[in-house]
Short mmCIF file of N, CA, C and O in Angstrom, two decimals:
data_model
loop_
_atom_site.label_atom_id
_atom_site.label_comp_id
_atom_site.label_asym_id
_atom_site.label_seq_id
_atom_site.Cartn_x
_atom_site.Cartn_y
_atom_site.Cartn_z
N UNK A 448 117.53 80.14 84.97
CA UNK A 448 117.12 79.89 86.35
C UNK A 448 116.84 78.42 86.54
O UNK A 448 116.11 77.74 85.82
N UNK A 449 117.44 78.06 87.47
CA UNK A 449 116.89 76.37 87.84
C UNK A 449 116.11 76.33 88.58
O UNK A 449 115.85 77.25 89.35
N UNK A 450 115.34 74.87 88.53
CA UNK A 450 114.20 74.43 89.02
C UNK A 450 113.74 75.23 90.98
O UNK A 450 112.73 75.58 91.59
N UNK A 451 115.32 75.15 91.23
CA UNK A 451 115.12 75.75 92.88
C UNK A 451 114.68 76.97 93.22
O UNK A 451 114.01 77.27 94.21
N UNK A 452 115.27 78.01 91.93
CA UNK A 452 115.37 79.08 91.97
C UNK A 452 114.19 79.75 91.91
O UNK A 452 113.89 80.65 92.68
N UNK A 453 113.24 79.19 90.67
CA UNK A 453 112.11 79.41 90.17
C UNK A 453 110.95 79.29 91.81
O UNK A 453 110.20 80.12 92.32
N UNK A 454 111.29 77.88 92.20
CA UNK A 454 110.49 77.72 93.63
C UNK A 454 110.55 78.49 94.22
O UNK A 454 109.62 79.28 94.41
N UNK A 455 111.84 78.58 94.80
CA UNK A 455 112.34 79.58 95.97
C UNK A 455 111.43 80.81 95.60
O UNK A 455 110.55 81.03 96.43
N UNK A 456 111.51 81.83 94.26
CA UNK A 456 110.33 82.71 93.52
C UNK A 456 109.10 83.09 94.15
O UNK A 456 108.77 84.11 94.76
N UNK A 457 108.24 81.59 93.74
CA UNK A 457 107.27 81.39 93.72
C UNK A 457 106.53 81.18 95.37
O UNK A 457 105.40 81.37 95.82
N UNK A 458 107.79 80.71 95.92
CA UNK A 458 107.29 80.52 97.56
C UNK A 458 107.30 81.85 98.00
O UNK A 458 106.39 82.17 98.76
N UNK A 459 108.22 82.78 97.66
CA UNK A 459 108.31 83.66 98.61
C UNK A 459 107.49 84.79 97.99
O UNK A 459 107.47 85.87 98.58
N UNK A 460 106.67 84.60 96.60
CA UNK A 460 105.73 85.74 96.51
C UNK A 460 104.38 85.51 97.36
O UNK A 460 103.73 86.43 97.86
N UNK A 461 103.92 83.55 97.49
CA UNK A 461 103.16 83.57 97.95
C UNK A 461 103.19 83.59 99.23
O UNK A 461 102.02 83.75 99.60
N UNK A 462 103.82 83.52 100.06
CA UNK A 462 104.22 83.86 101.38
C UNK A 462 103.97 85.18 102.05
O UNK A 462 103.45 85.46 103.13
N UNK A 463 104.56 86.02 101.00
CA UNK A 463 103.99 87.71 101.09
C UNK A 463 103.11 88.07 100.82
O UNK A 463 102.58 89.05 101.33
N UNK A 464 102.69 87.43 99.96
CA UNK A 464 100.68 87.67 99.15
C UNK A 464 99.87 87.62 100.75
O UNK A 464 99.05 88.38 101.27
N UNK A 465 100.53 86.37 101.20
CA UNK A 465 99.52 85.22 102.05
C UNK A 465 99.58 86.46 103.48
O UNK A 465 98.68 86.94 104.16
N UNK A 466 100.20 86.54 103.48
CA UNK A 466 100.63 87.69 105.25
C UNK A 466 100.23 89.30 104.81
O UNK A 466 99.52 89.96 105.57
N UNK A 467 100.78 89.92 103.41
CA UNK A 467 99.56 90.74 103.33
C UNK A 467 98.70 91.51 103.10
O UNK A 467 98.56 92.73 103.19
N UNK A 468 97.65 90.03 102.54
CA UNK A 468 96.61 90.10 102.63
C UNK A 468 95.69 89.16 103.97
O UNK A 468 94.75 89.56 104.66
N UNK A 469 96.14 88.27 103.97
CA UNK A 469 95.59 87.54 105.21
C UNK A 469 95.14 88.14 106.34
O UNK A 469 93.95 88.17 106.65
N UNK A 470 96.65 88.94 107.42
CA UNK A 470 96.26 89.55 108.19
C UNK A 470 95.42 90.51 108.30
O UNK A 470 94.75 90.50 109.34
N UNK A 471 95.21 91.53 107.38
CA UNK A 471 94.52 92.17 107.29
C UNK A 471 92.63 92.00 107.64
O UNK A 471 91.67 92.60 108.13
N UNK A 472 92.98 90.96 107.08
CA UNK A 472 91.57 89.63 106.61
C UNK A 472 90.84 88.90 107.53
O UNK A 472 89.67 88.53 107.59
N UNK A 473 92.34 88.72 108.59
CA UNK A 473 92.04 88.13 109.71
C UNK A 473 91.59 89.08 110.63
O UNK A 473 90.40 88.98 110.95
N UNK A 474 92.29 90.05 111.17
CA UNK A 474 92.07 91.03 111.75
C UNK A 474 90.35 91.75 111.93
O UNK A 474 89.85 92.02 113.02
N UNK A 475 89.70 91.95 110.67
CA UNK A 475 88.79 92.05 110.25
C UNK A 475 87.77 90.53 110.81
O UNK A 475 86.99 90.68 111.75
N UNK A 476 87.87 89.56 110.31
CA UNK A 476 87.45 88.32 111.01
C UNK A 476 87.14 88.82 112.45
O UNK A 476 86.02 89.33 112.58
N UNK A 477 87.81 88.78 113.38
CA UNK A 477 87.58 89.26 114.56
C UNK A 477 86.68 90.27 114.43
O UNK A 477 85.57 89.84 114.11
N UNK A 478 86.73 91.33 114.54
CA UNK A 478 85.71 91.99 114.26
C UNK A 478 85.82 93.63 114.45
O UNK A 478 84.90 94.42 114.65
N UNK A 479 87.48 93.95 114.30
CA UNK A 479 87.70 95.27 114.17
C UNK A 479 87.81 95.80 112.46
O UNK A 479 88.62 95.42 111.62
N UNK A 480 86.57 96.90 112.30
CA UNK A 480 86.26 96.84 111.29
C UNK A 480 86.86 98.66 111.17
O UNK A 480 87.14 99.47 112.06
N UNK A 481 86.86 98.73 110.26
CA UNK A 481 86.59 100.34 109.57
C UNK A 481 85.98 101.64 110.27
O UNK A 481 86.40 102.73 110.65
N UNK A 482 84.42 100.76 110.21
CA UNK A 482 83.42 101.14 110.80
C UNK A 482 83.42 101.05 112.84
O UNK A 482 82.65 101.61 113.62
N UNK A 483 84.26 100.38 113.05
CA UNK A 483 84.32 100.36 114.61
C UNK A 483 84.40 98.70 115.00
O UNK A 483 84.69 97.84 114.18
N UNK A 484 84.13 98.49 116.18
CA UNK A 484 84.40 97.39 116.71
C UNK A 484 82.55 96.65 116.39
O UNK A 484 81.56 97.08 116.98
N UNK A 485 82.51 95.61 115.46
CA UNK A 485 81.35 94.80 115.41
C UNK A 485 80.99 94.20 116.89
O UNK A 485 81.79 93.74 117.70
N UNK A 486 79.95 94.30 116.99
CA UNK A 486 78.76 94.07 118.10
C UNK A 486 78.93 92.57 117.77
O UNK A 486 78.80 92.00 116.69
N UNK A 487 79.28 92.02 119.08
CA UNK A 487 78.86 90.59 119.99
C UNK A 487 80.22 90.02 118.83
O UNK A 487 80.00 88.84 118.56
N UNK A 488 81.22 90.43 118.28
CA UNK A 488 82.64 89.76 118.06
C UNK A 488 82.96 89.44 118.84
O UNK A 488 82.36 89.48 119.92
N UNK A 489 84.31 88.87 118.57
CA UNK A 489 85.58 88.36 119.50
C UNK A 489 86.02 89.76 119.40
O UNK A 489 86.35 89.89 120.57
N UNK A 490 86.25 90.87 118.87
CA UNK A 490 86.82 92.14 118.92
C UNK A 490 85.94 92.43 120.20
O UNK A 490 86.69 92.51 121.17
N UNK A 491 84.79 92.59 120.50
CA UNK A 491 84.03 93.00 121.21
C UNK A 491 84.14 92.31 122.64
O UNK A 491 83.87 92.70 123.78
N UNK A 492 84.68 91.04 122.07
CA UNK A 492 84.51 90.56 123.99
C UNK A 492 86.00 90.91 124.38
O UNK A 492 86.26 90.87 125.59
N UNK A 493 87.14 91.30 123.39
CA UNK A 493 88.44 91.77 123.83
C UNK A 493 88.67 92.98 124.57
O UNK A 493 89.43 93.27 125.50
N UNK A 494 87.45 93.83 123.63
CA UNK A 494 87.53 94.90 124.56
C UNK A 494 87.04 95.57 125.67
O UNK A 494 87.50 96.60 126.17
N UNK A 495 85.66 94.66 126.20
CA UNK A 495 85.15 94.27 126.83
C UNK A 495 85.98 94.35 128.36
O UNK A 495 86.06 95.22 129.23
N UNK A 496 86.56 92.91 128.20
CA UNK A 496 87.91 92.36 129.62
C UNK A 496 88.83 93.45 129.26
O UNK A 496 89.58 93.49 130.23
N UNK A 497 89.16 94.25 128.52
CA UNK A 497 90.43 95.36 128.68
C UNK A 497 89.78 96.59 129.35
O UNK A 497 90.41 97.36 130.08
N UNK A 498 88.33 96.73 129.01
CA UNK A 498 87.56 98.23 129.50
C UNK A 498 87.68 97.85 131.02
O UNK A 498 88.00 98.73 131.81
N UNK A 499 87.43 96.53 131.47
CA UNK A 499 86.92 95.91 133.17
C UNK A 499 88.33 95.82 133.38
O UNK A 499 88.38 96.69 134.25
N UNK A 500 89.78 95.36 133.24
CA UNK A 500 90.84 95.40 133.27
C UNK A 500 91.32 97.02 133.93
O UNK A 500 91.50 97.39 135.09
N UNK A 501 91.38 97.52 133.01
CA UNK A 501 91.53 98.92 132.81
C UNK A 501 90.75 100.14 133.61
O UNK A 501 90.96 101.34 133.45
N UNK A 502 90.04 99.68 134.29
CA UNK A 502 88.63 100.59 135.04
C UNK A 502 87.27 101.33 134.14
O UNK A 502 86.31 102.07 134.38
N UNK A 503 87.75 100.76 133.20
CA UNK A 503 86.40 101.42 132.37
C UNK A 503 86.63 101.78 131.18
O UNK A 503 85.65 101.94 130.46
N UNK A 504 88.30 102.08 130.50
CA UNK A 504 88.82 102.54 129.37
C UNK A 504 89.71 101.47 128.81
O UNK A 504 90.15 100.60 129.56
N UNK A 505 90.06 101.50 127.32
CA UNK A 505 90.73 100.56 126.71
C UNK A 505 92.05 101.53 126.86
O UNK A 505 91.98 102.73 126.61
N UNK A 506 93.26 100.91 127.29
CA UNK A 506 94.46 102.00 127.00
C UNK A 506 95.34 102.17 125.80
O UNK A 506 95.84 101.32 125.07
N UNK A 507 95.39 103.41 125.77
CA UNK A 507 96.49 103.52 124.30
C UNK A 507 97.28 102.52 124.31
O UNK A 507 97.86 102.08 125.30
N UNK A 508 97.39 101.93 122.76
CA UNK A 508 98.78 100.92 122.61
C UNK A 508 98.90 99.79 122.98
O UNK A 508 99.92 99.10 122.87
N UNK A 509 97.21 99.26 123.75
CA UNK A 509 96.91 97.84 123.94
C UNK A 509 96.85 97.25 122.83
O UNK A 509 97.10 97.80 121.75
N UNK A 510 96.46 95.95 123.00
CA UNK A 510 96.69 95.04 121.84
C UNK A 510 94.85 95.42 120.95
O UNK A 510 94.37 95.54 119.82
N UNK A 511 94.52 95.44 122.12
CA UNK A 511 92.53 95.65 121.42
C UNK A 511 92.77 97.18 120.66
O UNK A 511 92.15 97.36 119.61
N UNK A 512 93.64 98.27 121.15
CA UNK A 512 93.63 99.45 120.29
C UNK A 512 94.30 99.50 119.13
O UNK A 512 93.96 99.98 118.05
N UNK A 513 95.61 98.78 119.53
CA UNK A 513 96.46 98.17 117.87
C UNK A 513 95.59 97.99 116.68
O UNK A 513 95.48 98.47 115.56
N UNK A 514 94.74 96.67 117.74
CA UNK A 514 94.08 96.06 116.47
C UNK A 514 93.21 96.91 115.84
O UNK A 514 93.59 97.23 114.71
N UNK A 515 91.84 97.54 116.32
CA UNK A 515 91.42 98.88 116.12
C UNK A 515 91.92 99.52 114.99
O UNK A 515 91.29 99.46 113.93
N UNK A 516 93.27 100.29 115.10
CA UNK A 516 93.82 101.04 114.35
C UNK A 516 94.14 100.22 113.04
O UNK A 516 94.28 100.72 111.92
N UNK A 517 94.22 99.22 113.29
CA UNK A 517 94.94 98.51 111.75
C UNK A 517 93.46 98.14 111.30
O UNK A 517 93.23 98.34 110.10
N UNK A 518 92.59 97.70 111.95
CA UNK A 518 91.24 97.70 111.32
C UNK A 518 90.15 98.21 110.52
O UNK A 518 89.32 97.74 109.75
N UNK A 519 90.70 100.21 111.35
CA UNK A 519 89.91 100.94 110.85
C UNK A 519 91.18 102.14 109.60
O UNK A 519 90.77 102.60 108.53
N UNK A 520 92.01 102.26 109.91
CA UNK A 520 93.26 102.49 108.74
C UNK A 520 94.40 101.86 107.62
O UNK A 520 95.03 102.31 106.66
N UNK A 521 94.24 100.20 108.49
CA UNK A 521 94.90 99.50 108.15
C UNK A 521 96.43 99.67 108.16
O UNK A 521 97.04 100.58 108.72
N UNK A 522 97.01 98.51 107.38
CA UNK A 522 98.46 98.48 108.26
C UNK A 522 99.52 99.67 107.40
O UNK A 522 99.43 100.09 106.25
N UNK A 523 100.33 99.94 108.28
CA UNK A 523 101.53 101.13 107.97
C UNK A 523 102.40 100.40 107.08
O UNK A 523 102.66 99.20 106.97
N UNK A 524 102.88 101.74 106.29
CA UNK A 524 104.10 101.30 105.24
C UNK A 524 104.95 99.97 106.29
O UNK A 524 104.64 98.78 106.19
N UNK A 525 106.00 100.46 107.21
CA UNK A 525 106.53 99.93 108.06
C UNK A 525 105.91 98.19 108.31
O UNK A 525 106.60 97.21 108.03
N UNK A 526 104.84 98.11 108.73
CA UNK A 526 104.04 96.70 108.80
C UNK A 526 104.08 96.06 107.99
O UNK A 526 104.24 94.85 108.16
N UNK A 527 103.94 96.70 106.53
CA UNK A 527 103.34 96.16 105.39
C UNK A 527 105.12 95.40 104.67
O UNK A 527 105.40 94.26 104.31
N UNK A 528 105.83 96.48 104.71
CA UNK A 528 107.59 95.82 104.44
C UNK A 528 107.70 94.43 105.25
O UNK A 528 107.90 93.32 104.77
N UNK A 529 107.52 94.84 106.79
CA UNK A 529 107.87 93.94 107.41
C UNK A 529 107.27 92.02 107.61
O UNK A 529 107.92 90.98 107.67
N UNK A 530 105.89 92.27 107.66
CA UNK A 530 104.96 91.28 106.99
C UNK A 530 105.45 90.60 105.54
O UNK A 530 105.38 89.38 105.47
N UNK A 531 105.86 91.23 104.58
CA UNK A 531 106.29 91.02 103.51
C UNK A 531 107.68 90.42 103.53
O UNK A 531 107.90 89.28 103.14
N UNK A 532 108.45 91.11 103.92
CA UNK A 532 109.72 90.44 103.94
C UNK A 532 109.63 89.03 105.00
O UNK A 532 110.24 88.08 104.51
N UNK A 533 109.18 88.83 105.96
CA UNK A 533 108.73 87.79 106.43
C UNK A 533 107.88 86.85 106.03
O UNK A 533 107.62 85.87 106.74
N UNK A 534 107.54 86.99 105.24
CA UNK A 534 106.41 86.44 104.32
C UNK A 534 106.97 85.29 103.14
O UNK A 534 106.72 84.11 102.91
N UNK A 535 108.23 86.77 102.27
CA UNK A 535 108.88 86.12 101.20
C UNK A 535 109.55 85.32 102.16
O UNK A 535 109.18 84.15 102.03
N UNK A 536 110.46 85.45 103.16
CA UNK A 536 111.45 84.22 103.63
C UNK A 536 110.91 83.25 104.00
O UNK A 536 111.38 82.22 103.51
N UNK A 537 109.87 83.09 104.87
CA UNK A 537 108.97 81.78 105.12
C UNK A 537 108.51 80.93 103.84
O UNK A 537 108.50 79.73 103.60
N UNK A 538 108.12 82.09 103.12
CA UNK A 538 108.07 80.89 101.79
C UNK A 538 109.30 80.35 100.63
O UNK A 538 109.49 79.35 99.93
N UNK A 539 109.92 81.52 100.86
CA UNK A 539 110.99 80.65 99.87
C UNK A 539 111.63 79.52 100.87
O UNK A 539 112.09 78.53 100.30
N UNK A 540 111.70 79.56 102.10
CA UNK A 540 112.29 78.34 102.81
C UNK A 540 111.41 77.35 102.93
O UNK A 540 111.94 76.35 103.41
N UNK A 541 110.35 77.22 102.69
CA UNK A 541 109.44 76.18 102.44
C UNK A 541 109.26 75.73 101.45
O UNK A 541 108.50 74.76 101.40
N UNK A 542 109.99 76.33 99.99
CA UNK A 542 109.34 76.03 99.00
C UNK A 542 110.60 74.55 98.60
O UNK A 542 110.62 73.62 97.79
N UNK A 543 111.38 75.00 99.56
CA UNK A 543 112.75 73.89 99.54
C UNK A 543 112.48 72.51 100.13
O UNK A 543 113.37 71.66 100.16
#
């Protein structure tokens, strides 16, 4: 293996490491947790303007319920490929 090859490797595991685990990480940051949406977050003031948006309810398949779901189940096979394979290509093209 030459020197590129080895990079190219090395970028694109950490690229996929980095996306996921990150998002996940991030997601959480905000403040959709497991346990529900953390009190006085940025999760909390999202869903907040979507409940007043919305008339009083967050709607299925908004971005505040997405997040929710990946918060409190975390992300799907499907997500987790896709994050990943996007992950490895961003980094092996950076590692160039």
């Amino acid at each position: 293996m030459g020197v590129s090859v080895i990079g190219a490797v090395l970028g694109a595991t950490l690229g996929a490491g980095v996306l996921l685990f990150g998002v996940p990480l991030g997601i959480a940051a905000l403040g959709f947790t497991g346990a529900g949406i953390a009190a006085g977050s940025i999760a909390a003031k999202m869903m907040s303007a979507a409940a007043i948006a919305n008339g009083g309810g967050v709607a299925a398949g908004s971005t505040v319920a997405v997040l929710q779901s990946v918060g409190a189940a975390g992300l799907s096979l499907g997500a987790k490929v896709g994050l990943g394979s996007a992950g490895a290509i961003s980094g092996a093209l950076l590692s160039k």
